Coordinates of C-alpha atoms in Angstrom, one line a residue:
M1365 CA -14.7 54.4 -46.9
D1366 CA -16.2 57.6 -46.5
F1367 CA -12.5 59.0 -45.0
K1368 CA -11.1 58.0 -48.2
I1369 CA -14.1 58.7 -50.4
K1370 CA -13.3 62.5 -49.6
R1371 CA -10.1 62.3 -49.8
K1372 CA -9.3 61.1 -53.2
S1373 CA -12.4 63.5 -54.5
T1374 CA -10.6 67.2 -52.5
K1375 CA -7.6 65.7 -54.3
S1376 CA -9.4 66.4 -57.6
V1377 CA -10.4 69.9 -57.1
I1378 CA -6.8 70.7 -56.1
A1379 CA -5.5 69.6 -59.0
G1380 CA -7.9 71.4 -61.3
G1381 CA -7.4 74.2 -59.1
L1382 CA -3.9 74.0 -60.0
L1383 CA -4.4 73.7 -63.6
E1384 CA -6.4 76.6 -64.2
T1385 CA -3.7 78.8 -62.6
Y1386 CA -0.6 76.7 -63.5
P1387 CA -0.8 75.3 -67.2
H1388 CA 2.7 76.4 -68.5
D1389 CA 6.6 75.0 -67.2
L1390 CA 6.8 78.9 -68.3
Q1391 CA 5.3 81.3 -66.0
M1392 CA 5.5 85.7 -66.5
Y1393 CA 4.4 85.4 -63.0
K1394 CA 2.1 88.7 -63.6
L1395 CA 0.3 87.4 -61.1
P1396 CA 1.2 87.0 -57.1
P1397 CA -0.1 83.5 -55.6
V1398 CA -3.7 83.5 -53.2
G1399 CA -3.5 80.8 -50.9
D1400 CA -2.0 79.5 -47.1
I1401 CA 0.9 78.1 -46.7
S1402 CA 3.0 77.1 -43.6
L1403 CA 5.4 78.5 -42.8
Q1404 CA 8.1 76.2 -43.3
E1405 CA 7.6 75.6 -46.6
F1406 CA 7.7 78.9 -47.2
E1407 CA 11.5 79.5 -46.0
T1408 CA 12.4 75.5 -47.9
L1409 CA 10.6 77.1 -50.8
A1410 CA 12.6 80.5 -50.9
L1411 CA 15.9 78.8 -49.9
E1412 CA 15.1 76.0 -52.7
R1413 CA 14.6 79.2 -55.1
L1414 CA 18.0 81.3 -54.1
T1415 CA 20.1 77.2 -54.4
L1416 CA 19.1 77.3 -57.8
L1417 CA 19.9 81.5 -58.4
R1418 CA 22.5 80.3 -57.2
C1419 CA 23.6 77.8 -58.8
L1420 CA 22.6 80.4 -61.7
A1421 CA 25.3 82.3 -60.5
T1422 CA 28.8 80.1 -60.6
A1423 CA 28.0 78.6 -63.3
T1424 CA 29.7 81.5 -64.9
T1425 CA 31.3 84.2 -62.6
L1426 CA 33.0 81.4 -60.7
K1427 CA 33.5 78.4 -63.4
G1428 CA 33.8 80.9 -66.6
L1429 CA 31.1 78.7 -68.7
R1430 CA 29.5 80.6 -71.1
L1431 CA 26.2 82.0 -70.6
Y1432 CA 23.5 79.7 -72.9
S1433 CA 26.1 77.0 -73.4
E1434 CA 25.3 73.8 -73.3
E1435 CA 28.3 72.8 -70.8
W1436 CA 26.2 76.2 -69.4
C1437 CA 22.9 74.1 -69.3
D1438 CA 25.3 71.0 -68.3
F1439 CA 27.1 72.3 -64.4
I1440 CA 23.5 74.1 -63.5
L1441 CA 20.9 70.7 -64.4
G1442 CA 23.8 68.1 -62.6
D1443 CA 24.5 70.3 -59.0
L1444 CA 20.8 71.6 -59.0
R1445 CA 20.5 66.7 -59.0
S1446 CA 23.4 67.2 -56.5
Q1447 CA 21.1 69.6 -54.4
G1448 CA 18.3 66.9 -54.4
L1449 CA 16.0 69.7 -56.7
K1450 CA 15.1 67.3 -59.3
Y1451 CA 11.4 69.8 -59.4
Y1452 CA 13.3 72.3 -60.9
V1453 CA 15.4 70.0 -63.0
K1454 CA 12.2 69.2 -64.9
L1455 CA 11.5 72.0 -64.9
C1456 CA 14.7 73.4 -66.9
E1457 CA 14.3 70.4 -69.0
K1458 CA 11.7 70.6 -71.0
S1459 CA 9.1 72.8 -70.4
G1460 CA 5.7 72.2 -71.4
C1461 CA 1.7 71.7 -70.8
S1462 CA 1.8 68.5 -69.2
T1463 CA -1.0 67.9 -66.5
Q1464 CA 0.1 65.3 -64.4
D1465 CA 0.1 66.3 -60.2
V1466 CA 3.8 66.0 -59.8
D1467 CA 4.6 68.4 -62.9
L1468 CA 1.6 71.1 -62.1
Q1469 CA 3.2 71.2 -57.6
A1470 CA 6.5 71.9 -59.2
R1471 CA 4.8 75.1 -61.4
R1472 CA 3.2 75.8 -57.8
K1473 CA 6.1 75.6 -55.7
D1474 CA 7.5 77.9 -59.3
H1475 CA 5.3 80.6 -58.9
I1476 CA 5.7 80.8 -54.7
A1477 CA 8.9 80.7 -54.4
H1478 CA 9.8 83.5 -57.8
F1479 CA 7.3 85.8 -55.6
I1480 CA 9.3 85.1 -51.9
L1481 CA 12.5 86.2 -53.0
R1482 CA 10.9 89.4 -54.9
L1483 CA 10.0 90.3 -51.7
A1484 CA 13.7 89.2 -49.8
Y1485 CA 15.6 90.8 -53.2
C1486 CA 13.5 94.5 -53.0
R1487 CA 15.1 95.7 -50.6
T1488 CA 18.4 97.4 -52.7
E1489 CA 19.6 98.2 -55.9
E1490 CA 22.0 96.1 -56.0
L1491 CA 19.6 93.0 -54.6
R1492 CA 16.8 93.8 -57.4
R1493 CA 20.1 94.0 -59.8
W1494 CA 21.9 90.4 -58.9
F1495 CA 17.6 89.4 -58.6
I1496 CA 17.0 90.3 -62.0
S1497 CA 19.8 89.0 -63.8
R1498 CA 19.5 85.8 -62.6
E1499 CA 15.8 85.0 -63.4
I1500 CA 16.5 86.5 -66.6
E1501 CA 19.1 83.8 -66.7
L1502 CA 16.7 81.6 -66.0
F1503 CA 14.0 82.5 -67.8
R1504 CA 16.2 82.3 -71.0
M1505 CA 17.7 78.7 -70.4
R1506 CA 13.8 77.4 -69.8
F1507 CA 12.3 79.3 -72.9
M1508 CA 15.1 77.0 -74.9
T1509 CA 14.3 73.9 -73.8
M1510 CA 10.5 74.1 -76.0
K1511 CA 9.5 73.3 -78.5
G1512 CA 6.4 73.7 -81.4
D1513 CA 2.9 73.4 -79.7
S1514 CA 5.1 74.3 -75.2
V1515 CA 5.9 77.6 -77.1
D1516 CA 2.7 78.9 -79.3
N1517 CA 1.0 77.5 -76.2
F1518 CA 2.6 80.0 -74.1
F1519 CA 2.3 83.0 -76.5
T1520 CA -1.6 82.5 -76.0
I1521 CA -1.4 81.6 -72.2
N1522 CA 0.1 85.4 -72.2
N1523 CA -1.7 86.8 -74.8
L1524 CA 1.5 87.2 -76.9
C1525 CA 0.5 88.4 -80.3
Y1526 CA 3.6 87.0 -82.1
T1527 CA 3.2 84.1 -84.7
N1528 CA 5.5 82.5 -87.0
I1529 CA 5.7 83.6 -90.3
S1530 CA 4.6 80.8 -93.4
E1531 CA 6.6 78.2 -95.1
E1532 CA 6.6 80.4 -97.9
E1533 CA 7.8 84.0 -96.7
K1534 CA 10.6 81.8 -95.2
D1535 CA 10.9 79.7 -98.6
E1536 CA 11.0 83.5 -100.5
L1537 CA 13.9 84.5 -97.9
I1538 CA 16.3 81.2 -96.7
I1539 CA 18.6 82.3 -98.1
N1540 CA 18.7 86.0 -96.6
L1541 CA 18.4 83.3 -93.6
R1542 CA 21.0 81.2 -94.0
E1543 CA 23.4 83.9 -94.2
S1544 CA 22.5 86.2 -91.4
T1545 CA 20.9 83.7 -88.7
H1546 CA 24.2 81.5 -86.4
H1547 CA 22.1 78.3 -85.8
P1548 CA 21.9 75.0 -87.9
N1549 CA 19.4 73.5 -89.2
I1550 CA 17.0 77.0 -90.5
D1551 CA 15.7 75.1 -92.5
K1552 CA 13.0 73.8 -90.4
M1553 CA 13.1 76.4 -87.4
K1554 CA 10.0 78.4 -87.6
F1555 CA 10.8 82.5 -88.1
Y1556 CA 9.2 85.5 -85.8
K1557 CA 8.3 88.9 -87.6
V1558 CA 8.7 91.7 -85.0
K1559 CA 9.2 95.2 -85.5
F1560 CA 14.1 95.6 -85.4
F1561 CA 13.5 97.8 -82.1
E1562 CA 12.4 94.9 -80.6
V1563 CA 15.4 92.8 -80.9
L1564 CA 18.0 95.8 -80.8
D1565 CA 20.8 93.2 -79.1
L1566 CA 20.5 90.6 -81.8
V1567 CA 20.3 94.1 -84.6
K1568 CA 23.7 95.3 -82.5
T1569 CA 25.5 91.8 -83.0
R1570 CA 24.3 91.4 -86.4
K1571 CA 22.4 87.8 -85.7
V1572 CA 19.1 89.2 -87.6
Y1573 CA 17.8 89.3 -91.0
L1574 CA 16.8 92.7 -91.7
K1575 CA 14.1 94.1 -94.2
D1576 CA 10.9 96.9 -94.1
G1577 CA 12.2 97.7 -90.9
Y1578 CA 11.4 93.6 -89.5
A1579 CA 13.2 91.0 -88.2
Y1580 CA 13.1 88.3 -88.6
I1581 CA 14.7 86.7 -86.1
P1582 CA 14.3 82.4 -85.8
H1583 CA 12.4 80.4 -82.5
K1584 CA 15.9 79.9 -79.9
D1585 CA 16.3 84.1 -80.2
F1586 CA 12.9 84.7 -79.8
I1587 CA 14.2 84.9 -76.3
S1588 CA 15.9 88.5 -77.0
V1589 CA 11.7 89.5 -77.0
L1590 CA 10.7 87.9 -73.8
S1591 CA 14.1 88.9 -71.8
A1592 CA 13.5 92.2 -73.1
Q1593 CA 9.6 92.4 -71.5
Y1594 CA 10.3 90.5 -68.1
R1595 CA 13.4 92.8 -67.6
V1596 CA 10.9 95.5 -67.3
H1597 CA 7.9 93.9 -65.6
L1598 CA 10.6 91.7 -63.5
R1599 CA 12.2 96.1 -62.3
Q1600 CA 8.5 97.0 -62.0
S1601 CA 7.6 94.6 -60.2
L1602 CA 10.6 95.2 -57.0
A1603 CA 9.8 98.2 -57.0
I1604 CA 6.1 97.6 -56.3
A1605 CA 7.5 95.4 -53.9
C1606 CA 9.4 97.2 -51.9
H1607 CA 6.9 100.2 -52.1
H1608 CA 4.6 97.1 -49.4
L1609 CA 7.5 95.7 -47.5
G1610 CA 5.9 98.0 -44.4
E1611 CA 2.9 95.6 -45.6
V1612 CA 4.5 92.1 -45.3
E1613 CA 7.0 92.2 -42.6
Q1614 CA 3.9 93.4 -39.9
D1615 CA 4.1 89.5 -39.6
E1616 CA 7.6 90.0 -37.1
R1617 CA 7.9 85.5 -38.5
L1618 CA 8.1 86.8 -42.3
V1619 CA 10.9 90.0 -41.0
S1620 CA 14.1 87.8 -40.3
L1621 CA 13.9 85.3 -42.8
L1622 CA 13.4 88.2 -46.2
K1623 CA 15.9 90.3 -44.3
G1624 CA 19.0 87.2 -44.0
L1625 CA 17.3 85.5 -47.3
H1626 CA 19.9 87.1 -49.6
Q1627 CA 22.9 85.7 -46.9
S1628 CA 21.7 82.3 -46.3
Y1629 CA 23.4 79.7 -46.9
T1630 CA 22.1 76.6 -48.8
G1631 CA 24.8 74.0 -48.8
N1632 CA 25.6 70.9 -46.8
D1633 CA 25.9 72.6 -42.7
Y1634 CA 29.0 69.7 -42.2
S1635 CA 27.7 68.9 -38.7
D1636 CA 29.0 66.2 -39.2
S1637 CA 31.9 64.1 -40.6
K1638 CA 32.4 60.5 -41.5
S1639 CA 36.1 60.9 -41.5
V1640 CA 38.6 61.7 -38.6
I1641 CA 41.7 64.2 -38.6
P1642 CA 44.4 63.6 -36.4
I1643 CA 45.7 66.9 -34.8
E1644 CA 49.4 65.3 -35.4
S1645 CA 48.1 66.2 -38.7
L1646 CA 47.1 69.9 -39.0
D1647 CA 50.9 71.7 -39.5
T1648 CA 51.0 69.4 -42.9
L1649 CA 47.2 69.9 -43.8
S1650 CA 47.0 73.2 -43.3
I1651 CA 49.5 74.2 -45.7
K1652 CA 48.0 72.2 -48.6
S1653 CA 44.0 71.6 -47.6
F1654 CA 43.1 75.0 -45.1
P1655 CA 40.8 77.6 -47.1
L1656 CA 43.4 81.0 -45.5
C1657 CA 40.8 81.8 -42.8
M1658 CA 41.7 78.9 -41.2
R1659 CA 45.0 78.7 -41.8
Q1660 CA 46.2 81.9 -40.8
L1661 CA 44.0 80.7 -37.7
H1662 CA 46.1 77.2 -37.4
E1663 CA 48.6 79.9 -37.9
F1664 CA 48.3 82.6 -35.2
L1665 CA 47.0 79.6 -32.4
R1666 CA 51.1 77.9 -33.9
S1667 CA 52.8 81.3 -32.5
T1668 CA 50.5 82.8 -29.6
H1669 CA 49.1 79.9 -28.2
H1670 CA 46.2 81.6 -28.1
L1671 CA 43.1 82.7 -30.1
K1672 CA 39.6 84.9 -29.4
H1673 CA 36.9 84.0 -28.4
G1674 CA 35.4 84.4 -31.8
G1675 CA 39.0 83.1 -33.3
R1676 CA 38.4 80.0 -31.1
L1677 CA 34.3 79.4 -32.0
Q1678 CA 35.8 79.9 -36.0
Y1679 CA 38.4 77.8 -35.9
G1680 CA 36.7 75.1 -33.6
L1681 CA 34.0 74.1 -35.7
F1682 CA 36.3 74.1 -38.8
L1683 CA 37.8 71.3 -36.7
K1684 CA 35.2 69.9 -35.4
G1685 CA 33.7 69.5 -38.9
I1686 CA 36.2 68.2 -41.3
G1687 CA 37.1 65.1 -38.1
V1688 CA 38.4 65.6 -34.7
T1689 CA 37.3 63.9 -32.6
L1690 CA 36.0 66.2 -29.2
E1691 CA 38.8 64.3 -27.4
D1692 CA 41.5 65.3 -29.4
S1693 CA 39.9 68.7 -30.3
L1694 CA 40.0 69.3 -26.2
K1695 CA 43.9 67.3 -26.1
F1696 CA 44.6 70.1 -29.2
W1697 CA 43.8 73.7 -27.5
R1698 CA 44.8 72.2 -24.4
Q1699 CA 49.0 72.1 -25.9
E1700 CA 48.5 74.6 -27.3
F1701 CA 47.1 76.9 -24.7
T1702 CA 48.6 75.9 -21.5
K1703 CA 52.3 77.4 -23.3
V1704 CA 51.0 80.5 -21.5
M1705 CA 48.6 79.5 -18.8
D1706 CA 48.5 77.0 -15.8
L1707 CA 46.3 73.3 -16.6
D1708 CA 43.9 74.6 -14.0
K1709 CA 43.1 77.9 -15.7
F1710 CA 42.1 76.3 -19.2
E1711 CA 40.0 74.1 -17.6
K1712 CA 37.9 76.6 -15.9
Q1713 CA 37.7 79.1 -18.9
Y1714 CA 38.1 77.4 -21.9
S1715 CA 37.5 74.1 -22.1
Y1716 CA 34.0 74.3 -21.4
N1717 CA 33.8 76.4 -24.7
V1718 CA 35.3 73.4 -26.3
R1719 CA 32.7 70.9 -25.0
Y1720 CA 29.9 73.5 -25.9
N1721 CA 30.7 72.9 -29.5
Y1722 CA 30.5 69.5 -29.9
G1723 CA 26.5 70.3 -28.5
K1724 CA 28.1 67.8 -24.3
E1725 CA 27.4 71.7 -22.7
G1726 CA 24.6 74.8 -22.9
S1727 CA 21.7 74.0 -25.3
K1728 CA 23.7 70.6 -26.3
K1729 CA 23.1 71.1 -29.9
N1730 CA 25.0 70.0 -32.7
Y1731 CA 26.3 73.3 -33.8
S1732 CA 27.6 73.7 -37.6
P1733 CA 30.7 74.8 -38.3
F1734 CA 30.0 78.3 -40.8
N1735 CA 29.7 79.2 -43.7
C1736 CA 32.1 81.8 -45.7
L1737 CA 28.5 84.3 -45.8
K1738 CA 28.6 84.3 -42.3
I1739 CA 32.9 84.2 -41.9
I1740 CA 32.9 87.5 -44.1
N1741 CA 29.2 89.0 -42.4
N1742 CA 31.5 89.0 -38.8
N1743 CA 32.4 92.1 -37.0
V1744 CA 36.5 91.4 -36.4
G1745 CA 38.1 93.7 -34.4
P1746 CA 41.4 94.9 -33.4
G1747 CA 43.9 92.0 -32.8
E1748 CA 41.4 89.1 -33.6
C1749 CA 42.9 87.1 -36.7
H1750 CA 38.8 85.8 -37.3
G1751 CA 36.7 86.6 -40.2
C1752 CA 37.3 86.6 -43.9
P1753 CA 41.2 87.4 -44.4
F1754 CA 40.0 88.8 -48.2
K1755 CA 37.4 91.0 -46.3
H1756 CA 39.5 91.5 -43.2
S1757 CA 42.5 92.0 -44.2
D1758 CA 44.4 95.0 -45.1
A1759 CA 44.9 95.1 -48.9
N1760 CA 49.3 95.4 -48.0
V1761 CA 48.9 92.7 -45.1
L1762 CA 47.1 90.4 -47.7
K1763 CA 49.6 90.8 -50.2
N1764 CA 52.7 90.2 -47.7
K1765 CA 50.9 87.1 -46.8
L1766 CA 50.7 85.9 -50.0
K1767 CA 54.5 86.0 -50.9
G1768 CA 55.3 84.9 -47.7
Y1769 CA 53.8 81.5 -48.8
G1770 CA 55.8 81.5 -52.3
F1771 CA 53.0 83.1 -54.3
E1772 CA 53.7 84.1 -58.2
Q1773 CA 53.8 87.6 -59.4
Q1774 CA 50.7 87.6 -61.3
A1775 CA 49.0 85.2 -59.1
L1776 CA 50.0 87.6 -55.9
H1777 CA 47.4 90.6 -58.4
D1778 CA 45.3 88.1 -59.4
V1779 CA 43.8 87.2 -55.7
V1780 CA 44.6 91.0 -54.2
D1781 CA 42.8 92.1 -57.2
L1782 CA 39.2 90.4 -56.6
A1783 CA 39.8 90.9 -52.6
K1784 CA 39.6 94.4 -53.6
R1785 CA 37.2 94.4 -55.8
G1786 CA 34.9 92.6 -52.8
H1787 CA 34.7 89.2 -55.3
Y1788 CA 35.8 87.3 -51.8
Q1789 CA 34.7 84.5 -52.1
I1790 CA 36.0 84.3 -56.0
A1791 CA 40.0 85.3 -54.1
C1792 CA 39.1 82.2 -52.4
S1793 CA 38.5 79.8 -55.6
K1794 CA 41.1 81.3 -57.1
Y1795 CA 43.8 81.2 -53.6
F1796 CA 42.7 77.3 -54.1
D1797 CA 43.6 77.1 -57.3
V1798 CA 47.4 78.5 -57.0
V1799 CA 48.2 76.5 -53.9
Q1800 CA 46.5 73.5 -55.8
S1801 CA 48.8 74.0 -58.9
C1802 CA 45.0 73.3 -60.8
N1803 CA 42.4 74.7 -62.3
I1804 CA 38.7 73.4 -61.4
G1805 CA 37.2 76.3 -60.9
L1806 CA 35.8 75.5 -57.8
G1807 CA 33.2 78.0 -56.0
I1808 CA 33.7 78.3 -52.7
N1809 CA 31.0 78.2 -49.9
H1810 CA 32.0 77.4 -47.2
P1811 CA 36.1 76.0 -45.4
N1812 CA 34.7 73.1 -45.2
Q1813 CA 33.7 72.8 -48.0
Y1814 CA 37.7 74.2 -49.6
F1815 CA 38.9 71.3 -47.1
E1816 CA 36.7 68.6 -49.4
E1817 CA 37.4 69.3 -52.2
S1818 CA 41.3 69.6 -51.3
Q1819 CA 41.2 66.4 -49.6
K1820 CA 39.0 64.6 -52.9
L1821 CA 42.0 66.6 -55.1
L1822 CA 45.0 65.6 -53.3
K1823 CA 44.0 61.4 -53.5
G1824 CA 43.0 61.5 -56.9
D1825 CA 39.2 61.4 -56.0
I1826 CA 38.3 64.4 -58.7
K1827 CA 41.3 65.6 -61.8
S1828 CA 42.2 69.0 -62.5
E1829 CA 41.1 70.8 -65.4
P1830 CA 43.4 72.8 -68.0
K1831 CA 44.4 76.5 -66.4
K1832 CA 42.3 79.3 -67.6
D1833 CA 43.0 83.0 -66.5
I1834 CA 40.5 84.1 -63.7
K1835 CA 39.9 87.5 -66.0
P1836 CA 37.6 86.5 -68.2
I1837 CA 35.3 85.4 -65.2
I1838 CA 35.0 88.5 -63.9
K1839 CA 34.4 90.1 -67.7
D1840 CA 31.8 87.3 -67.5
E1841 CA 29.8 89.2 -64.8
I1842 CA 31.0 92.4 -65.8
N1843 CA 29.1 92.2 -68.6
D1844 CA 25.8 90.7 -67.5
I1845 CA 25.2 94.3 -65.9
E1846 CA 25.6 95.7 -69.1
E1847 CA 23.5 93.2 -71.0
M1848 CA 21.2 94.5 -68.4
D1849 CA 21.9 98.1 -68.8
F1850 CA 22.1 98.3 -72.2
D1851 CA 17.6 95.6 -72.4
E1852 CA 16.7 98.3 -70.1
N1853 CA 18.0 101.4 -71.7
F1854 CA 16.1 99.8 -75.5
K1855 CA 12.2 98.8 -73.6

């Protein structure tokens, strides 16, 4: 009985502390978290936050959805649900001031994860830029879902001295507000009166009413003021975090995690397949359902009857992930290799590696197929054909390969141009669309994901969307960077 009472009492104290620390779903992240956390939770929270930010990036750069549009928000929330991140869905759907323990715990995770990623993304200007852009998008999205009292509470908690104009003043200006503000239901909206230089992005696009040096902005556009302040705060905070990295990394357990976090894969590991793929179908599948990296490995193996270690590992694990059994895999490799060597040599030097991939030799782990980030960051030496062809192939070699596959001139140019710009995964997505004769805007993160989505499409489980040009997607990404610089200069 004493034990139960003690547990109940402890939980009550923790809940009270969380309510005081996290009174609102939306945070400006001005104070770092204090307390103990296990290494496992540290890593879990970091990867969940990274999944969230990558979801935002996918919606814009790969799906080509307009920032903050209804379709953009729906895609992000749906993706988060499919990833099992329901607490982030709740924080994004309706930010408020709930006192329920489940909401307080969600705010705690959100807070800690943000600061972990600061340590991981403060190292280079490129990483800082990506992190700031995604966090700004997340902040704006969450603010836009707030209503009435939640907004007022957010201002009070963060000491933001902004109050909405009175109904009398609004009635006097209502005609001008309707003409200058591009939102429906103007009569029901709260308006704020701020110095015009605080919302230069809105002034530039002529979305606000100006009078006597003040801009009258509705609640939905007030985020322009906050995001400019938040951007400056993040830039300064990342600079400070970078300065103190040496102290943090005295703990060797954190070094490898933080340094490699931006390259971590956060999706399905495809270590187990629910289907069985016969090796007799690999030639056909390689044309229609293999990503280019695996297609070129298959073709090279078929033509030379040999692959070096890097290629065997990358392709062998991919075959395992799509559903080729160990017995069939051994048969497949044996049939090819024994065309240039005797059976005894294959059994002594190569069959062990095949069984190793399936966890039957060595440490007997259930190894996962390589994801795109791992493949892209692989070192590829002379005479090797593994890695990512969009990164590791010469542009002319890539162009000739695609031309040999029957790519039309425009599609060929689009894919090669994306590869030259360093957009390797977007190039792979475009390759997918061309091969499948569709345009579903798939965000490619894993070769086995490519195969899985191709099979769904061929079986009619998913339907393609109307064709879209690839260029607006790249333009959105460039505009995102320009918008960041625009806000920073004005601040």
